[in-house]
Amino acid sequence: MTLVHIRREDRLWWVGLDRPDKHNALDQAMVDELDAVLNEARREPSLLIVHSTTPGMFAAGADIAELRDRDADAALLAINAGLFERLEAHRWPTIALVDGPAFGGGCELALACDFRIASPDAVFAQPELSLGIIAGAGANWRLPQLAGLGTARRMLYAGARVGAQEALAAGLVDEVADSAEDLNERGRAMAATIAKRSWRALELTKLALRSRRPATTTFDLAAQALLFDGEDKHDRMTAFLERRNR
Ligand code: COA
């Protein structure tokens, strides 16, 4: 593993996003590593804590350099959406610790976890529409489900950046730590509380709650495939990579 740092404390797995030079942008290689971790972790009872190894930066989203070159066919592969489905389907609870920006796919990654604990400097945003695409890896339905339609609309349509306290009030995060340094302890404490309970009952409760998920994934996939082939997306992503309009 080169882009994901794993540390195990008994049944608690710390899954650290570890691509500091690109603000943890999720590229195919990182997706593959995270998939490998999920495959391994599901073999025996485990709680996952998804965090960043870089203080002050959770994740800046899907890798725009790779996204720019993906076509409709690649969109239908559901690379990030599929990973987040598998993360959501981890057999036991998962917690995201968010310090700094969780943008685009970074926000969607946090949304796919069962819980989110934010540092006071956490910021959540879905900038996809400024790049000519939709937030196709779950935000279209996980965001309104957690934070309500109003917050989801402001984030998706208007690109609103939502800070830790606002996220807490909206239900987008479950707790705000006193400081970034306090974040790991808060995650560990939440995990310890959950780990005292029955693993089997936890697993079955997760399955029960999953039956409440809305089924808009198919629409998101088809819509993203349409947009991935567009010139608008290509031009906007090129502008980001060449640092225009920023
Ligand atoms: N994909 C690919 N590369 C990314 C990236 C992404 N999503 N986000 C950041 N990077 C890269 C930058 O290109 C830059 O690389 P370089 O040093 O080789 O030029 C490096 O990471 C640092 O990013 P930079 O933008 O210089 O940092 P910043 O501190 O000025 O800004 C952000 C931080 C998060 C505000 C900014 O990086 C950003 O807006 N990222 C894109 C967010 C986004 O639109 N995500 C949705 C993707 S679908």
PDB file of C-alpha atoms and ligand atoms in Angstrom:
ATOM      1  CA  MET A   1       0.000   0.000   0.000  1.00  0.00           C
ATOM      2  CA  THR A   2       1.404   3.378  -0.951  1.00  0.00           C
ATOM      3  CA  LEU A   3      -1.641   5.676  -0.945  1.00  0.00           C
ATOM      4  CA  VAL A   4      -3.490   4.271   2.040  1.00  0.00           C
ATOM      5  CA  HIS A   5      -1.882   3.850   5.447  1.00  0.00           C
ATOM      6  CA  ILE A   6      -3.301   1.078   7.632  1.00  0.00           C
ATOM      7  CA  ARG A   7      -2.844   0.772  11.362  1.00  0.00           C
ATOM      8  CA  ARG A   8      -4.633  -1.880  13.370  1.00  0.00           C
ATOM      9  CA  GLU A   9      -5.535  -1.630  17.042  1.00  0.00           C
ATOM     10  CA  ASP A  10      -7.103  -5.011  17.669  1.00  0.00           C
ATOM     11  CA  ARG A  11     -10.523  -4.789  15.949  1.00  0.00           C
ATOM     12  CA  LEU A  12     -10.175  -1.091  15.140  1.00  0.00           C
ATOM     13  CA  TRP A  13      -8.681  -0.361  11.716  1.00  0.00           C
ATOM     14  CA  TRP A  14      -7.311   3.120  11.066  1.00  0.00           C
ATOM     15  CA  VAL A  15      -7.566   3.681   7.325  1.00  0.00           C
ATOM     16  CA  GLY A  16      -5.459   6.712   6.469  1.00  0.00           C
ATOM     17  CA  LEU A  17      -5.698   8.489   3.120  1.00  0.00           C
ATOM     18  CA  ASP A  18      -2.048   9.094   2.317  1.00  0.00           C
ATOM     19  CA  ARG A  19      -1.538  11.107  -0.843  1.00  0.00           C
ATOM     20  CA  PRO A  20      -0.447  14.430   0.632  1.00  0.00           C
ATOM     21  CA  ASP A  21       1.004  15.983  -2.539  1.00  0.00           C
ATOM     22  CA  LYS A  22      -2.435  15.856  -4.234  1.00  0.00           C
ATOM     23  CA  HIS A  23      -4.536  16.617  -1.178  1.00  0.00           C
ATOM     24  CA  ASN A  24      -5.632  12.948  -1.090  1.00  0.00           C
ATOM     25  CA  ALA A  25      -7.339  13.203  -4.496  1.00  0.00           C
ATOM     26  CA  LEU A  26      -8.821   9.765  -5.125  1.00  0.00           C
ATOM     27  CA  ASP A  27      -7.288   8.208  -8.205  1.00  0.00           C
ATOM     28  CA  GLN A  28      -7.779   4.677  -9.486  1.00  0.00           C
ATOM     29  CA  ALA A  29      -4.744   3.418  -7.565  1.00  0.00           C
ATOM     30  CA  MET A  30      -6.120   4.744  -4.267  1.00  0.00           C
ATOM     31  CA  VAL A  31      -9.554   3.308  -5.028  1.00  0.00           C
ATOM     32  CA  ASP A  32      -7.916  -0.093  -5.644  1.00  0.00           C
ATOM     33  CA  GLU A  33      -6.016   0.089  -2.360  1.00  0.00           C
ATOM     34  CA  LEU A  34      -9.144   1.054  -0.424  1.00  0.00           C
ATOM     35  CA  ASP A  35     -11.000  -1.822  -2.070  1.00  0.00           C
ATOM     36  CA  ALA A  36      -8.255  -4.219  -0.985  1.00  0.00           C
ATOM     37  CA  VAL A  37      -8.547  -2.928   2.598  1.00  0.00           C
ATOM     38  CA  LEU A  38     -12.330  -3.392   2.578  1.00  0.00           C
ATOM     39  CA  ASN A  39     -11.958  -6.925   1.273  1.00  0.00           C
ATOM     40  CA  GLU A  40      -9.539  -7.807   4.029  1.00  0.00           C
ATOM     41  CA  ALA A  41     -11.422  -6.025   6.814  1.00  0.00           C
ATOM     42  CA  ARG A  42     -14.709  -7.794   6.132  1.00  0.00           C
ATOM     43  CA  ARG A  43     -13.271 -11.205   7.021  1.00  0.00           C
ATOM     44  CA  GLU A  44     -13.597 -10.706  10.769  1.00  0.00           C
ATOM     45  CA  PRO A  45     -15.341  -8.159  13.010  1.00  0.00           C
ATOM     46  CA  SER A  46     -13.753  -4.749  12.532  1.00  0.00           C
ATOM     47  CA  LEU A  47     -14.654  -1.100  12.930  1.00  0.00           C
ATOM     48  CA  LEU A  48     -13.069   1.234  10.393  1.00  0.00           C
ATOM     49  CA  ILE A  49     -11.919   4.772  11.043  1.00  0.00           C
ATOM     50  CA  VAL A  50     -11.315   6.599   7.765  1.00  0.00           C
ATOM     51  CA  HIS A  51      -9.037   9.614   8.205  1.00  0.00           C
ATOM     52  CA  SER A  52      -6.262  11.537   6.497  1.00  0.00           C
ATOM     53  CA  THR A  53      -2.581  11.264   7.332  1.00  0.00           C
ATOM     54  CA  THR A  54      -2.286  14.980   6.429  1.00  0.00           C
ATOM     55  CA  PRO A  55      -3.412  17.390   9.155  1.00  0.00           C
ATOM     56  CA  GLY A  56      -5.854  19.997   7.869  1.00  0.00           C
ATOM     57  CA  MET A  57      -6.829  18.155   4.681  1.00  0.00           C
ATOM     58  CA  PHE A  58      -9.329  15.301   4.534  1.00  0.00           C
ATOM     59  CA  ALA A  59      -9.634  14.845   0.757  1.00  0.00           C
ATOM     60  CA  ALA A  60      -9.995  17.156  -2.260  1.00  0.00           C
ATOM     61  CA  GLY A  61     -12.199  14.751  -4.197  1.00  0.00           C
ATOM     62  CA  ALA A  62     -11.830  12.512  -7.192  1.00  0.00           C
ATOM     63  CA  ASP A  63      -8.595  12.974  -9.133  1.00  0.00           C
ATOM     64  CA  ILE A  64      -9.490  15.630 -11.692  1.00  0.00           C
ATOM     65  CA  ALA A  65      -6.566  14.725 -13.960  1.00  0.00           C
ATOM     66  CA  GLU A  66      -7.980  11.198 -14.286  1.00  0.00           C
ATOM     67  CA  LEU A  67     -11.615  12.350 -14.392  1.00  0.00           C
ATOM     68  CA  ARG A  68     -10.944  14.669 -17.311  1.00  0.00           C
ATOM     69  CA  ASP A  69      -9.974  11.712 -19.472  1.00  0.00           C
ATOM     70  CA  ARG A  70     -12.767   9.379 -18.395  1.00  0.00           C
ATOM     71  CA  ASP A  71     -15.546   8.823 -20.933  1.00  0.00           C
ATOM     72  CA  ALA A  72     -19.118   7.545 -20.669  1.00  0.00           C
ATOM     73  CA  ASP A  73     -17.897   3.980 -20.547  1.00  0.00           C
ATOM     74  CA  ALA A  74     -15.649   4.777 -17.584  1.00  0.00           C
ATOM     75  CA  ALA A  75     -18.538   6.585 -15.881  1.00  0.00           C
ATOM     76  CA  LEU A  76     -20.614   3.413 -16.139  1.00  0.00           C
ATOM     77  CA  LEU A  77     -17.869   1.520 -14.308  1.00  0.00           C
ATOM     78  CA  ALA A  78     -18.894   3.595 -11.247  1.00  0.00           C
ATOM     79  CA  ILE A  79     -15.332   3.713  -9.936  1.00  0.00           C
ATOM     80  CA  ASN A  80     -15.878   5.994  -6.944  1.00  0.00           C
ATOM     81  CA  ALA A  81     -19.594   5.316  -6.555  1.00  0.00           C
ATOM     82  CA  GLY A  82     -18.851   1.584  -6.440  1.00  0.00           C
ATOM     83  CA  LEU A  83     -16.123   2.014  -3.839  1.00  0.00           C
ATOM     84  CA  PHE A  84     -18.436   4.069  -1.633  1.00  0.00           C
ATOM     85  CA  GLU A  85     -21.179   1.454  -1.975  1.00  0.00           C
ATOM     86  CA  ARG A  86     -18.743  -1.177  -0.770  1.00  0.00           C
ATOM     87  CA  LEU A  87     -17.599   1.080   2.058  1.00  0.00           C
ATOM     88  CA  GLU A  88     -21.193   1.682   3.082  1.00  0.00           C
ATOM     89  CA  ALA A  89     -21.721  -2.072   2.966  1.00  0.00           C
ATOM     90  CA  HIS A  90     -18.820  -2.795   5.340  1.00  0.00           C
ATOM     91  CA  ARG A  91     -20.305  -5.342   7.697  1.00  0.00           C
ATOM     92  CA  TRP A  92     -19.679  -3.304  10.856  1.00  0.00           C
ATOM     93  CA  PRO A  93     -19.780   0.440  11.569  1.00  0.00           C
ATOM     94  CA  THR A  94     -17.400   2.936  10.014  1.00  0.00           C
ATOM     95  CA  ILE A  95     -16.414   6.420  11.176  1.00  0.00           C
ATOM     96  CA  ALA A  96     -14.887   9.266   9.140  1.00  0.00           C
ATOM     97  CA  LEU A  97     -12.666  11.777  10.945  1.00  0.00           C
ATOM     98  CA  VAL A  98     -12.698  15.007   8.964  1.00  0.00           C
ATOM     99  CA  ASP A  99     -10.131  17.755   9.488  1.00  0.00           C
ATOM    100  CA  GLY A 100     -10.009  20.467   6.803  1.00  0.00           C
ATOM    101  CA  PRO A 101     -11.674  20.239   3.377  1.00  0.00           C
ATOM    102  CA  ALA A 102     -13.783  17.232   2.437  1.00  0.00           C
ATOM    103  CA  PHE A 103     -14.608  18.251  -1.108  1.00  0.00           C
ATOM    104  CA  GLY A 104     -16.366  16.393  -3.911  1.00  0.00           C
ATOM    105  CA  GLY A 105     -15.572  12.695  -3.673  1.00  0.00           C
ATOM    106  CA  GLY A 106     -13.914  13.434  -0.309  1.00  0.00           C
ATOM    107  CA  CYS A 107     -17.254  14.584   1.055  1.00  0.00           C
ATOM    108  CA  GLU A 108     -18.974  11.597  -0.577  1.00  0.00           C
ATOM    109  CA  LEU A 109     -16.430   9.264   1.022  1.00  0.00           C
ATOM    110  CA  ALA A 110     -17.270  10.715   4.454  1.00  0.00           C
ATOM    111  CA  LEU A 111     -21.002  10.467   3.656  1.00  0.00           C
ATOM    112  CA  ALA A 112     -20.641   6.758   2.898  1.00  0.00           C
ATOM    113  CA  CYS A 113     -19.387   6.118   6.441  1.00  0.00           C
ATOM    114  CA  ASP A 114     -21.857   5.448   9.246  1.00  0.00           C
ATOM    115  CA  PHE A 115     -20.590   8.399  11.325  1.00  0.00           C
ATOM    116  CA  ARG A 116     -18.653  11.620  10.776  1.00  0.00           C
ATOM    117  CA  ILE A 117     -16.674  13.414  13.451  1.00  0.00           C
ATOM    118  CA  ALA A 118     -15.361  16.815  12.400  1.00  0.00           C
ATOM    119  CA  SER A 119     -12.577  19.016  13.678  1.00  0.00           C
ATOM    120  CA  PRO A 120     -13.471  22.713  14.103  1.00  0.00           C
ATOM    121  CA  ASP A 121     -11.685  23.332  10.755  1.00  0.00           C
ATOM    122  CA  ALA A 122     -13.642  20.767   8.743  1.00  0.00           C
ATOM    123  CA  VAL A 123     -15.304  22.106   5.574  1.00  0.00           C
ATOM    124  CA  PHE A 124     -17.702  20.128   3.399  1.00  0.00           C
ATOM    125  CA  ALA A 125     -18.431  20.995  -0.239  1.00  0.00           C
ATOM    126  CA  GLN A 126     -19.582  19.472  -3.517  1.00  0.00           C
ATOM    127  CA  PRO A 127     -17.878  21.513  -6.281  1.00  0.00           C
ATOM    128  CA  GLU A 128     -18.702  19.028  -9.063  1.00  0.00           C
ATOM    129  CA  LEU A 129     -21.139  21.257 -10.948  1.00  0.00           C
ATOM    130  CA  SER A 130     -18.408  23.860 -11.450  1.00  0.00           C
ATOM    131  CA  LEU A 131     -16.465  21.099 -13.202  1.00  0.00           C
ATOM    132  CA  GLY A 132     -19.313  20.205 -15.546  1.00  0.00           C
ATOM    133  CA  ILE A 133     -20.324  16.964 -13.828  1.00  0.00           C
ATOM    134  CA  ILE A 134     -22.731  15.852 -11.109  1.00  0.00           C
ATOM    135  CA  ALA A 135     -21.838  14.588  -7.660  1.00  0.00           C
ATOM    136  CA  GLY A 136     -22.338  11.070  -8.940  1.00  0.00           C
ATOM    137  CA  ALA A 137     -20.813   9.071  -6.100  1.00  0.00           C
ATOM    138  CA  GLY A 138     -23.661   9.303  -3.642  1.00  0.00           C
ATOM    139  CA  ALA A 139     -24.076  12.966  -2.612  1.00  0.00           C
ATOM    140  CA  ASN A 140     -27.300  13.338  -4.609  1.00  0.00           C
ATOM    141  CA  TRP A 141     -29.052  11.069  -2.165  1.00  0.00           C
ATOM    142  CA  ARG A 142     -26.807  10.591   0.886  1.00  0.00           C
ATOM    143  CA  LEU A 143     -26.511  14.355   1.415  1.00  0.00           C
ATOM    144  CA  PRO A 144     -30.266  15.113   1.536  1.00  0.00           C
ATOM    145  CA  GLN A 145     -30.811  11.984   3.577  1.00  0.00           C
ATOM    146  CA  LEU A 146     -28.375  13.178   6.251  1.00  0.00           C
ATOM    147  CA  ALA A 147     -28.444  16.959   6.065  1.00  0.00           C
ATOM    148  CA  GLY A 148     -31.871  17.666   4.548  1.00  0.00           C
ATOM    149  CA  LEU A 149     -32.833  18.953   1.136  1.00  0.00           C
ATOM    150  CA  GLY A 150     -32.105  22.607   1.918  1.00  0.00           C
ATOM    151  CA  THR A 151     -28.459  22.056   2.824  1.00  0.00           C
ATOM    152  CA  ALA A 152     -28.062  19.582  -0.028  1.00  0.00           C
ATOM    153  CA  ARG A 153     -29.396  22.107  -2.538  1.00  0.00           C
ATOM    154  CA  ARG A 154     -27.103  24.869  -1.302  1.00  0.00           C
ATOM    155  CA  MET A 155     -24.088  22.571  -1.476  1.00  0.00           C
ATOM    156  CA  LEU A 156     -24.935  20.944  -4.807  1.00  0.00           C
ATOM    157  CA  TYR A 157     -26.459  23.829  -6.778  1.00  0.00           C
ATOM    158  CA  ALA A 158     -24.559  26.766  -5.287  1.00  0.00           C
ATOM    159  CA  GLY A 159     -21.324  25.085  -4.184  1.00  0.00           C
ATOM    160  CA  ALA A 160     -21.824  26.261  -0.589  1.00  0.00           C
ATOM    161  CA  ARG A 161     -18.973  25.359   1.739  1.00  0.00           C
ATOM    162  CA  VAL A 162     -20.338  24.111   5.044  1.00  0.00           C
ATOM    163  CA  GLY A 163     -18.213  24.414   8.170  1.00  0.00           C
ATOM    164  CA  ALA A 164     -18.148  22.103  11.171  1.00  0.00           C
ATOM    165  CA  GLN A 165     -20.766  23.815  13.338  1.00  0.00           C
ATOM    166  CA  GLU A 166     -23.194  24.270  10.456  1.00  0.00           C
ATOM    167  CA  ALA A 167     -22.642  20.649   9.475  1.00  0.00           C
ATOM    168  CA  LEU A 168     -23.421  19.576  13.036  1.00  0.00           C
ATOM    169  CA  ALA A 169     -26.619  21.626  13.117  1.00  0.00           C
ATOM    170  CA  ALA A 170     -27.700  20.154   9.757  1.00  0.00           C
ATOM    171  CA  GLY A 171     -26.965  16.555  10.778  1.00  0.00           C
ATOM    172  CA  LEU A 172     -24.156  16.173   8.281  1.00  0.00           C
ATOM    173  CA  VAL A 173     -21.749  15.372  11.113  1.00  0.00           C
ATOM    174  CA  ASP A 174     -22.412  13.592  14.375  1.00  0.00           C
ATOM    175  CA  GLU A 175     -19.852  15.331  16.578  1.00  0.00           C
ATOM    176  CA  VAL A 176     -17.424  18.240  16.451  1.00  0.00           C
ATOM    177  CA  ALA A 177     -14.188  17.680  18.354  1.00  0.00           C
ATOM    178  CA  ASP A 178     -12.714  20.488  20.462  1.00  0.00           C
ATOM    179  CA  SER A 179      -9.599  20.580  18.286  1.00  0.00           C
ATOM    180  CA  ALA A 180      -7.935  18.693  15.443  1.00  0.00           C
ATOM    181  CA  GLU A 181      -5.676  17.035  18.034  1.00  0.00           C
ATOM    182  CA  ASP A 182      -8.773  15.743  19.826  1.00  0.00           C
ATOM    183  CA  LEU A 183     -10.187  14.115  16.690  1.00  0.00           C
ATOM    184  CA  ASN A 184      -8.493  10.708  16.991  1.00  0.00           C
ATOM    185  CA  GLU A 185      -9.515  10.344  20.629  1.00  0.00           C
ATOM    186  CA  ARG A 186     -13.122  11.151  19.761  1.00  0.00           C
ATOM    187  CA  GLY A 187     -13.049   8.517  17.029  1.00  0.00           C
ATOM    188  CA  ARG A 188     -11.452   5.967  19.309  1.00  0.00           C
ATOM    189  CA  ALA A 189     -14.023   6.671  22.059  1.00  0.00           C
ATOM    190  CA  MET A 190     -16.951   6.276  19.672  1.00  0.00           C
ATOM    191  CA  ALA A 191     -15.474   3.047  18.308  1.00  0.00           C
ATOM    192  CA  ALA A 192     -14.878   1.708  21.823  1.00  0.00           C
ATOM    193  CA  THR A 193     -18.526   2.301  22.747  1.00  0.00           C
ATOM    194  CA  ILE A 194     -19.739   0.501  19.639  1.00  0.00           C
ATOM    195  CA  ALA A 195     -17.239  -2.353  20.017  1.00  0.00           C
ATOM    196  CA  LYS A 196     -18.765  -3.334  23.378  1.00  0.00           C
ATOM    197  CA  ARG A 197     -21.936  -4.388  21.620  1.00  0.00           C
ATOM    198  CA  SER A 198     -22.705  -7.632  19.832  1.00  0.00           C
ATOM    199  CA  TRP A 199     -20.850  -7.858  16.500  1.00  0.00           C
ATOM    200  CA  ARG A 200     -23.532 -10.060  15.020  1.00  0.00           C
ATOM    201  CA  ALA A 201     -26.353  -7.763  16.157  1.00  0.00           C
ATOM    202  CA  LEU A 202     -24.422  -4.754  14.806  1.00  0.00           C
ATOM    203  CA  GLU A 203     -24.046  -6.454  11.452  1.00  0.00           C
ATOM    204  CA  LEU A 204     -27.720  -7.326  11.263  1.00  0.00           C
ATOM    205  CA  THR A 205     -28.739  -3.800  12.296  1.00  0.00           C
ATOM    206  CA  LYS A 206     -26.574  -2.358   9.525  1.00  0.00           C
ATOM    207  CA  LEU A 207     -28.332  -4.644   7.083  1.00  0.00           C
ATOM    208  CA  ALA A 208     -31.717  -3.534   8.417  1.00  0.00           C
ATOM    209  CA  LEU A 209     -30.873   0.165   8.030  1.00  0.00           C
ATOM    210  CA  ARG A 210     -29.584  -0.370   4.491  1.00  0.00           C
ATOM    211  CA  SER A 211     -33.083  -1.301   3.424  1.00  0.00           C
ATOM    212  CA  ARG A 212     -33.957   2.403   3.969  1.00  0.00           C
ATOM    213  CA  ARG A 213     -31.626   3.671   1.255  1.00  0.00           C
ATOM    214  CA  PRO A 214     -33.264   5.317  -1.757  1.00  0.00           C
ATOM    215  CA  ALA A 215     -32.456   3.857  -5.147  1.00  0.00           C
ATOM    216  CA  THR A 216     -31.311   6.813  -7.220  1.00  0.00           C
ATOM    217  CA  THR A 217     -27.907   5.321  -8.004  1.00  0.00           C
ATOM    218  CA  THR A 218     -28.933   4.197 -11.470  1.00  0.00           C
ATOM    219  CA  PHE A 219     -29.975   7.689 -12.512  1.00  0.00           C
ATOM    220  CA  ASP A 220     -26.721   9.172 -11.204  1.00  0.00           C
ATOM    221  CA  LEU A 221     -24.704   6.680 -13.237  1.00  0.00           C
ATOM    222  CA  ALA A 222     -26.533   7.393 -16.477  1.00  0.00           C
ATOM    223  CA  ALA A 223     -26.414  11.166 -15.938  1.00  0.00           C
ATOM    224  CA  GLN A 224     -22.704  11.082 -15.206  1.00  0.00           C
ATOM    225  CA  ALA A 225     -22.057   9.005 -18.323  1.00  0.00           C
ATOM    226  CA  LEU A 226     -23.789  11.683 -20.402  1.00  0.00           C
ATOM    227  CA  LEU A 227     -21.745  14.484 -18.820  1.00  0.00           C
ATOM    228  CA  PHE A 228     -18.415  12.642 -18.982  1.00  0.00           C
ATOM    229  CA  ASP A 229     -18.524  12.738 -22.773  1.00  0.00           C
ATOM    230  CA  GLY A 230     -19.202  16.493 -22.864  1.00  0.00           C
ATOM    231  CA  GLU A 231     -16.837  19.262 -23.899  1.00  0.00           C
ATOM    232  CA  ASP A 232     -17.996  21.442 -21.021  1.00  0.00           C
ATOM    233  CA  LYS A 233     -16.586  18.978 -18.487  1.00  0.00           C
ATOM    234  CA  HIS A 234     -13.307  18.675 -20.394  1.00  0.00           C
ATOM    235  CA  ASP A 235     -12.857  22.465 -20.591  1.00  0.00           C
ATOM    236  CA  ARG A 236     -13.738  23.074 -16.951  1.00  0.00           C
ATOM    237  CA  MET A 237     -11.406  20.349 -15.687  1.00  0.00           C
ATOM    238  CA  THR A 238      -8.618  21.603 -17.919  1.00  0.00           C
ATOM    239  CA  ALA A 239      -9.161  25.073 -16.420  1.00  0.00           C
ATOM    240  CA  PHE A 240      -8.754  23.606 -12.916  1.00  0.00           C
ATOM    241  CA  LEU A 241      -5.621  21.700 -13.831  1.00  0.00           C
ATOM    242  CA  GLU A 242      -4.158  24.732 -15.575  1.00  0.00           C
ATOM    243  CA  ARG A 243      -5.242  26.930 -12.658  1.00  0.00           C
ATOM    244  CA  ARG A 244      -7.612  29.175 -14.564  1.00  0.00           C
ATOM    245  CA  ASN A 245     -10.825  30.535 -12.927  1.00  0.00           C
ATOM    246  CA  ARG A 246      -9.563  29.740  -9.397  1.00  0.00           C
TER     247      ARG A 246
HETATM  248  N1  COA B   1      -7.730  16.177  -8.336  1.00  0.00           N
HETATM  249  C1  COA B   1      -6.459  16.213  -8.747  1.00  0.00           C
HETATM  250  N2  COA B   1      -5.528  17.008  -8.217  1.00  0.00           N
HETATM  251  C2  COA B   1      -5.926  17.789  -7.205  1.00  0.00           C
HETATM  252  C3  COA B   1      -7.230  17.820  -6.712  1.00  0.00           C
HETATM  253  C4  COA B   1      -8.162  16.958  -7.323  1.00  0.00           C
HETATM  254  N3  COA B   1      -9.419  16.877  -6.900  1.00  0.00           N
HETATM  255  N4  COA B   1      -7.305  18.715  -5.698  1.00  0.00           N
HETATM  256  C5  COA B   1      -6.076  19.218  -5.557  1.00  0.00           C
HETATM  257  N5  COA B   1      -5.231  18.658  -6.458  1.00  0.00           N
HETATM  258  C6  COA B   1      -3.813  18.932  -6.648  1.00  0.00           C
HETATM  259  C7  COA B   1      -3.574  20.290  -7.289  1.00  0.00           C
HETATM  260  O1  COA B   1      -3.668  20.205  -8.693  1.00  0.00           O
HETATM  261  C8  COA B   1      -2.170  20.570  -6.805  1.00  0.00           C
HETATM  262  O2  COA B   1      -1.264  19.804  -7.560  1.00  0.00           O
HETATM  263  P1  COA B   1       0.138  20.449  -8.050  1.00  0.00           P
HETATM  264  O3  COA B   1       0.810  20.903  -6.780  1.00  0.00           O
HETATM  265  O4  COA B   1       0.820  19.306  -8.722  1.00  0.00           O
HETATM  266  O5  COA B   1      -0.241  21.595  -8.927  1.00  0.00           O
HETATM  267  C9  COA B   1      -2.165  19.983  -5.390  1.00  0.00           C
HETATM  268  O6  COA B   1      -3.177  19.002  -5.362  1.00  0.00           O
HETATM  269  C10 COA B   1      -2.446  20.999  -4.330  1.00  0.00           C
HETATM  270  O7  COA B   1      -3.709  21.611  -4.636  1.00  0.00           O
HETATM  271  P2  COA B   1      -3.945  23.194  -4.632  1.00  0.00           P
HETATM  272  O8  COA B   1      -5.198  23.467  -5.380  1.00  0.00           O
HETATM  273  O9  COA B   1      -2.721  23.891  -5.080  1.00  0.00           O
HETATM  274  O10 COA B   1      -4.161  23.470  -3.064  1.00  0.00           O
HETATM  275  P3  COA B   1      -4.897  24.683  -2.350  1.00  0.00           P
HETATM  276  O11 COA B   1      -4.529  24.551  -0.914  1.00  0.00           O
HETATM  277  O12 COA B   1      -4.628  25.969  -3.069  1.00  0.00           O
HETATM  278  O13 COA B   1      -6.477  24.399  -2.526  1.00  0.00           O
HETATM  279  C11 COA B   1      -8.453  23.019  -2.512  1.00  0.00           C
HETATM  280  C12 COA B   1      -7.098  23.312  -1.852  1.00  0.00           C
HETATM  281  C13 COA B   1      -9.001  21.752  -1.889  1.00  0.00           C
HETATM  282  C14 COA B   1      -9.394  24.197  -2.274  1.00  0.00           C
HETATM  283  C15 COA B   1      -8.248  22.834  -4.044  1.00  0.00           C
HETATM  284  O14 COA B   1      -7.186  21.906  -4.236  1.00  0.00           O
HETATM  285  C16 COA B   1      -9.438  22.351  -4.785  1.00  0.00           C
HETATM  286  O15 COA B   1     -10.378  23.110  -4.990  1.00  0.00           O
HETATM  287  N6  COA B   1      -9.412  21.074  -5.262  1.00  0.00           N
HETATM  288  C17 COA B   1     -10.417  20.524  -6.105  1.00  0.00           C
HETATM  289  C18 COA B   1     -11.695  20.274  -5.334  1.00  0.00           C
HETATM  290  C19 COA B   1     -12.733  19.718  -6.255  1.00  0.00           C
HETATM  291  O16 COA B   1     -13.230  20.373  -7.155  1.00  0.00           O
HETATM  292  N7  COA B   1     -13.096  18.459  -6.019  1.00  0.00           N
HETATM  293  C20 COA B   1     -14.098  17.793  -6.765  1.00  0.00           C
HETATM  294  C21 COA B   1     -13.492  16.875  -7.737  1.00  0.00           C
HETATM  295  S1  COA B   1     -14.761  16.018  -8.626  1.00  0.00           S
END
